[in-house]
Amino acid sequence: MSDPLRIIHGRFGRAVLVRLDHSMVLHAHRECHIVFKIGGADIQFGVGAKEYPVTAQSALMINAWEPHYYHYRETGAKTVLLAFYLNPHWLKEVDRRFAGSTHPKFFERPVEVLSPRLARGRDDVLDALGQLEPPNVQDMENLIASIFSEILTLSPPRTLPQRERPVRPS
């Protein structure tokens, strides 16, 4: 992590608002995570052996135990990210569809274009993080569960049998 601006912990895991100002070495976490660009320059974030764009119009999904890295490149405007590190036990409690989140190939692809619903969820979490008082834990959990559910609607996980995959609205 570079420069944490705000960190919220809960049963869900943690939500981190961070300003990137240096590279991150190749590493992995036991949790899957979702990353949104909030401000600053667009970046390329390494997942596995490939780099993917992180823009204001996308979400980056990183599987549990999936190696990832970031090569800092001087761009002038420091990039600010919102990242969720999601507790797999909590995800399983929220919805049985999320039980496979510990699988290293859970997310089918690392980048999704933001849907209006996903963008609203991201913005609602940002609003909660921006309050002087800590956000209500249950409200934060509900927001994060909604975001995760929307991600699975946009990009059904590989680990679910075809009949259990969420139906994508038309």
XYZ file of C-alpha atoms in Angstrom:
170
model
C 0.000 0.000 0.000
C 1.283 3.465 -0.722
C -0.519 6.229 1.174
C -3.697 5.023 2.923
C -6.287 7.787 3.126
C -8.992 5.799 4.918
C -9.336 2.183 6.061
C -12.515 0.575 7.357
C -12.424 -2.916 8.880
C -15.406 -5.154 9.475
C -16.580 -8.737 9.187
C -16.550 -8.157 5.416
C -12.774 -7.631 5.476
C -11.501 -4.159 4.766
C -12.187 -1.246 2.471
C -9.169 0.933 1.713
C -8.954 4.318 0.032
C -5.323 4.649 -1.037
C -3.137 7.021 -3.055
C -0.504 5.155 -5.068
C 2.926 6.729 -5.010
C 5.277 3.791 -5.475
C 5.423 0.314 -6.986
C 4.090 -2.824 -5.316
C 6.068 -6.031 -5.642
C 4.456 -9.196 -6.925
C 2.343 -10.575 -4.065
C -0.944 -12.351 -3.348
C -3.657 -12.331 -0.661
C -5.943 -15.025 0.706
C -8.902 -12.738 -0.077
C -10.263 -11.856 -3.458
C -10.456 -8.147 -4.013
C -12.111 -5.527 -6.133
C -10.395 -2.269 -7.077
C -11.896 0.961 -8.415
C -10.034 4.054 -9.617
C -11.369 7.110 -7.817
C -9.088 9.880 -9.011
C -5.808 10.794 -10.653
C -4.224 9.128 -13.641
C -5.374 5.883 -15.247
C -2.937 3.074 -14.492
C -1.934 -0.391 -15.595
C -2.141 -2.991 -12.810
C -0.490 -6.379 -13.161
C -2.566 -9.489 -12.509
C -0.759 -12.724 -13.210
C 1.569 -12.184 -16.160
C -0.405 -9.361 -17.804
C -1.165 -5.706 -17.074
C -4.752 -4.423 -17.176
C -6.131 -0.878 -17.330
C -7.653 0.614 -14.188
C -9.843 3.548 -15.173
C -12.822 5.434 -13.759
C -15.053 3.311 -16.026
C -13.804 -0.100 -14.881
C -13.497 -2.444 -11.934
C -10.459 -4.662 -11.434
C -11.083 -8.059 -9.832
C -8.255 -10.084 -8.359
C -8.782 -13.689 -7.308
C -7.659 -15.100 -3.973
C -3.989 -16.102 -4.130
C -3.639 -14.548 -7.585
C -0.246 -12.825 -7.926
C -0.542 -9.120 -8.676
C 1.728 -6.085 -8.782
C 1.895 -2.437 -9.692
C 4.777 -0.684 -11.476
C 4.635 2.970 -10.523
C 5.059 5.351 -13.449
C 5.340 9.081 -12.846
C 2.202 10.649 -14.332
C 1.868 13.847 -12.343
C -1.532 13.196 -10.776
C -1.295 10.428 -8.162
C -3.866 7.699 -8.643
C -6.395 7.140 -5.855
C -7.984 3.702 -5.577
C -10.793 2.194 -3.561
C -10.001 -1.446 -2.826
C -12.040 -4.130 -1.071
C -10.240 -7.103 0.499
C -13.154 -9.455 1.093
C -13.318 -12.020 3.884
C -14.255 -15.350 2.251
C -16.170 -16.560 5.329
C -18.305 -13.414 5.327
C -18.936 -13.720 1.578
C -20.133 -17.307 2.058
C -22.520 -16.167 4.826
C -23.929 -13.414 2.609
C -24.772 -15.629 -0.374
C -23.935 -19.216 -1.246
C -22.969 -18.035 -4.757
C -19.996 -16.321 -3.119
C -18.681 -19.510 -1.447
C -16.193 -20.108 -4.264
C -14.482 -16.747 -3.735
C -11.402 -18.472 -2.287
C -10.842 -20.316 -5.544
C -7.840 -18.880 -7.431
C -9.881 -18.770 -10.667
C -13.168 -17.417 -9.234
C -13.357 -14.275 -11.390
C -13.464 -15.196 -15.049
C -11.733 -12.016 -16.200
C -9.900 -9.325 -14.242
C -11.586 -6.214 -15.677
C -15.237 -5.284 -16.083
C -16.758 -2.091 -17.417
C -18.791 -0.366 -14.714
C -22.535 -0.736 -14.951
C -24.618 2.182 -13.622
C -25.536 0.055 -10.573
C -21.893 -0.798 -9.867
C -20.862 2.861 -10.202
C -23.634 3.866 -7.752
C -22.473 1.229 -5.262
C -18.887 2.442 -5.512
C -20.032 6.039 -5.016
C -22.178 5.073 -2.011
C -19.148 3.460 -0.349
C -17.079 6.567 -1.091
C -19.774 8.738 0.498
C -19.759 6.515 3.595
C -15.957 6.672 3.823
C -16.037 10.468 3.507
C -18.224 10.978 6.580
C -16.673 12.300 9.792
C -18.343 9.536 11.799
C -17.420 5.943 10.949
C -20.012 4.370 8.665
C -22.613 2.041 10.131
C -21.113 -1.452 9.863
C -24.339 -3.087 8.638
C -24.832 -0.393 5.994
C -21.236 -0.874 4.800
C -21.688 -4.650 4.646
C -24.909 -4.246 2.652
C -23.203 -1.881 0.183
C -20.240 -4.210 -0.305
C -22.495 -7.279 -0.702
C -24.477 -5.375 -3.347
C -21.267 -4.463 -5.204
C -20.051 -8.063 -5.109
C -23.418 -9.317 -6.343
C -23.348 -6.838 -9.241
C -19.807 -7.941 -10.143
C -21.051 -11.547 -10.331
C -23.959 -10.451 -12.515
C -21.548 -8.773 -14.937
C -18.933 -11.512 -14.788
C -20.256 -14.844 -13.491
C -17.564 -16.824 -11.677
C -15.978 -19.792 -13.380
C -16.500 -21.971 -10.330
C -20.316 -21.958 -10.522
C -22.072 -24.580 -12.606
C -23.883 -23.024 -15.562
C -27.323 -23.566 -13.987
C -26.351 -21.570 -10.854
C -24.911 -18.575 -12.680
C -26.806 -15.332 -12.158
C -28.911 -14.158 -15.066
C -27.606 -10.954 -16.610
C -30.408 -8.399 -16.978
C -31.180 -7.257 -20.527
